[in-house]
């Protein structure tokens, strides 16, 4: 259904819920801010204040491809260099602001229900992050945030629900960000929920059908 938001990956939800002003839950007693996660995107971050987020961990045995949670058009992609800590549950519980310290690719989309962000977080042994628009991105620990030129990509920037949006070469983590009022999470979705790609995780609100 057009109103459905699907899980973009196979994995386990590590956290999901409302963004409290600009703060997202990482683990019990441990959070981080939108501005830290998005690095250069202070203005963009404001769009997601009091919005909704879902963080899904892909274990090494999971399918490593990332699909579009719902239809949209890629407008920007930013690579943030950083560390490559493991992103398993034990590390997530222990290392503060883990997702803001690891390398990551921040993909911005426009959709019928407003903006959406997919953050592909690098991790130990992952080696690279690839998308149809950017090609393979090899990790680099240092340097500035890089604005990738997706406008010149040969690959069309429009994706339909469930279409391929990127892949890791091992397990990692994906963070989905949605603005306030855009969607309602499925009842019971939270830390420890196992999901498979294509499963409905939220319902869009206010979308003219």
Coordinates of C-alpha atoms in Angstrom, one line a residue:
X1 CA 0.0 0.0 0.0
X2 CA 1.2 3.5 -0.7
X3 CA 0.8 4.4 3.0
X4 CA 3.2 1.7 4.2
X5 CA 6.8 2.3 5.3
X6 CA 8.8 -0.9 5.0
X7 CA 11.9 -2.2 6.7
X8 CA 14.7 -1.3 4.3
X9 CA 16.9 -4.3 5.5
X10 CA 16.8 -7.6 7.3
X11 CA 18.0 -7.1 10.9
X12 CA 17.1 -6.4 14.5
X13 CA 15.7 -3.0 15.6
X14 CA 18.1 -1.6 18.2
X15 CA 16.0 1.5 18.9
X16 CA 12.9 3.2 17.5
X17 CA 10.5 5.9 18.5
X18 CA 10.2 9.7 18.7
X19 CA 13.1 12.1 18.3
X20 CA 12.9 14.2 21.5
X21 CA 13.5 17.6 20.1
X22 CA 16.9 16.7 18.5
X23 CA 17.9 13.6 20.6
X24 CA 17.8 10.0 19.4
X25 CA 18.1 7.0 21.7
X26 CA 21.1 4.8 21.1
X27 CA 20.8 2.5 24.2
X28 CA 19.4 2.8 27.7
X29 CA 20.8 6.0 29.3
X30 CA 22.7 6.8 26.1
X31 CA 21.6 9.1 23.3
X32 CA 23.0 11.4 20.6
X33 CA 21.8 14.4 18.6
X34 CA 20.6 14.8 15.0
X35 CA 23.3 17.4 14.4
X36 CA 26.0 15.0 15.5
X37 CA 24.6 12.2 13.3
X38 CA 24.2 14.3 10.2
X39 CA 27.5 16.1 10.7
X40 CA 27.3 19.1 8.2
X41 CA 23.5 19.3 8.0
X42 CA 22.5 21.6 10.8
X43 CA 19.7 23.2 8.8
X44 CA 18.6 19.8 7.5
X45 CA 18.6 18.5 11.1
X46 CA 15.9 21.0 12.1
X47 CA 13.4 19.3 9.7
X48 CA 13.6 16.1 11.8
X49 CA 13.3 17.7 15.3
X50 CA 10.5 15.9 17.1
X51 CA 10.2 13.5 14.2
X52 CA 10.6 9.7 14.2
X53 CA 13.5 7.3 13.9
X54 CA 14.2 3.6 13.4
X55 CA 17.7 2.1 13.9
X56 CA 18.2 -1.4 12.5
X57 CA 21.3 -3.6 13.1
X58 CA 22.3 -6.0 10.3
X59 CA 24.3 -8.9 11.8
X60 CA 27.1 -10.4 9.7
X61 CA 24.7 -13.3 8.6
X62 CA 22.0 -10.9 7.5
X63 CA 21.3 -10.0 3.9
X64 CA 23.4 -6.8 3.3
X65 CA 21.4 -4.9 0.8
X66 CA 19.5 -1.7 1.7
X67 CA 16.1 -0.9 0.0
X68 CA 13.9 2.2 -0.1
X69 CA 11.5 2.3 2.8
X70 CA 9.0 4.1 0.6
X71 CA 9.1 5.9 -2.8
X72 CA 11.2 9.0 -3.1
X73 CA 14.0 10.9 -5.0
X74 CA 17.5 11.1 -3.8
X75 CA 18.5 14.8 -3.5
X76 CA 21.9 14.6 -1.7
X77 CA 24.4 12.1 -0.4
X78 CA 27.1 13.1 2.1
X79 CA 30.0 10.9 3.2
X80 CA 31.2 11.4 6.8
X81 CA 34.6 9.9 7.5
X82 CA 35.1 8.3 10.9
X83 CA 36.0 5.3 13.0
X84 CA 34.9 1.7 12.3
X85 CA 33.8 0.4 15.7
X86 CA 31.7 -2.8 15.7
X87 CA 28.0 -2.0 15.8
X88 CA 26.8 -5.1 17.6
X89 CA 24.5 -4.8 20.6
X90 CA 27.3 -5.0 23.2
X91 CA 29.2 -2.1 21.6
X92 CA 26.1 -0.1 21.1
X93 CA 25.4 -0.4 24.8
X94 CA 28.9 0.6 25.8
X95 CA 30.3 3.2 23.4
X96 CA 28.6 6.7 23.7
X97 CA 27.5 8.3 20.5
X98 CA 28.7 5.3 18.5
X99 CA 26.8 6.2 15.3
X100 CA 28.1 9.7 15.3
X101 CA 31.7 8.4 15.6
X102 CA 31.7 5.8 12.9
X103 CA 32.0 6.6 9.2
X104 CA 28.6 6.9 7.5
X105 CA 26.8 7.9 4.3
X106 CA 23.9 10.2 4.8
X107 CA 21.3 9.9 2.0
X108 CA 18.6 12.6 1.7
X109 CA 15.3 11.9 -0.2
X110 CA 12.2 13.9 -1.0
X111 CA 8.9 12.0 -0.9
X112 CA 5.2 12.5 -1.1
X113 CA 5.1 12.5 2.7
X114 CA 8.0 15.0 3.1
X115 CA 11.8 14.5 3.5
X116 CA 13.4 11.3 4.6
X117 CA 17.0 10.4 5.5
X118 CA 18.7 7.0 5.4
X119 CA 22.0 6.8 7.2
X120 CA 24.2 3.9 6.3
X121 CA 26.7 3.4 9.1
X122 CA 30.0 1.8 8.5
X123 CA 31.5 -0.8 11.0
X124 CA 34.3 -3.1 11.8
X125 CA 35.1 -5.4 8.9
X126 CA 32.5 -3.8 6.7
X127 CA 35.1 -2.5 4.2
X128 CA 32.9 -0.3 2.1
X129 CA 29.5 1.2 1.5
X130 CA 28.0 1.2 -2.0
X131 CA 25.0 2.9 -3.6
X132 CA 23.8 2.9 -7.2
X133 CA 24.5 6.7 -7.3
X134 CA 27.9 6.9 -5.6
X135 CA 29.5 3.6 -6.5
X136 CA 31.7 2.0 -3.9
X137 CA 33.0 4.3 -1.1
X138 CA 36.1 3.0 0.6
X139 CA 36.5 3.9 4.3
X140 CA 38.8 6.8 5.3
X141 CA 39.3 7.7 9.0
X142 CA 40.1 11.3 8.6
X143 CA 39.1 14.3 6.4
X144 CA 36.2 16.6 5.7
X145 CA 32.6 15.7 5.1
X146 CA 32.3 15.1 1.3
X147 CA 29.3 16.1 -0.7
X148 CA 28.9 13.5 -3.4
X149 CA 27.7 14.5 -6.8
X150 CA 24.6 12.5 -7.2
X151 CA 23.1 14.9 -9.8
X152 CA 25.5 13.6 -12.5
X153 CA 24.9 9.9 -11.7
X154 CA 23.9 7.8 -14.6
X155 CA 21.5 6.0 -12.3
X156 CA 18.0 7.6 -12.0
X157 CA 17.6 9.2 -8.6
X158 CA 14.0 8.1 -8.2
X159 CA 13.4 4.9 -6.2
X160 CA 10.2 3.1 -5.6
X161 CA 9.3 1.3 -2.3
X162 CA 11.5 -1.7 -2.0
X163 CA 14.0 -0.8 -4.7
X164 CA 17.7 -1.2 -4.1
X165 CA 19.3 1.9 -2.4
X166 CA 22.7 0.6 -1.3
X167 CA 24.6 -2.3 0.2
X168 CA 27.4 -3.2 2.7
X169 CA 29.8 -6.1 2.2
X170 CA 29.0 -7.3 5.8
X171 CA 26.5 -6.5 8.5
X172 CA 26.2 -2.9 9.8
X173 CA 23.5 -0.4 10.8
X174 CA 20.9 1.8 9.0
X175 CA 19.2 4.7 10.7
X176 CA 15.9 6.0 9.2
X177 CA 14.8 9.6 10.0
X178 CA 11.3 10.9 9.3
X179 CA 10.0 14.4 10.1
X180 CA 7.3 15.2 12.7
X181 CA 3.8 14.1 11.7
X182 CA 5.0 12.0 8.7
X183 CA 4.3 8.5 10.1
X184 CA 3.1 6.3 12.9
X185 CA 5.3 3.4 14.0
X186 CA 3.8 -0.1 14.1
X187 CA 2.6 -1.1 17.6
X188 CA 5.3 -2.9 19.5
X189 CA 8.2 -2.0 17.2
X190 CA 11.2 -1.3 19.4
X191 CA 14.5 -2.6 20.6
X192 CA 14.9 -6.3 19.9
X193 CA 12.2 -6.6 17.2
X194 CA 13.5 -8.7 14.3
X195 CA 12.4 -7.4 10.9
X196 CA 12.8 -8.6 7.3
X197 CA 13.1 -6.3 4.3
X198 CA 9.6 -5.5 3.0
X199 CA 7.8 -5.9 6.3
X200 CA 5.7 -2.9 7.3
X201 CA 7.2 -0.9 10.1
X202 CA 5.2 2.3 10.0
X203 CA 2.2 3.9 8.3
X204 CA 2.4 7.3 6.6
X205 CA 0.0 10.0 7.8
X206 CA -1.5 12.8 5.8
X207 CA -0.6 11.3 2.4
X208 CA -3.2 12.1 -0.2
X209 CA -4.1 8.9 -1.9

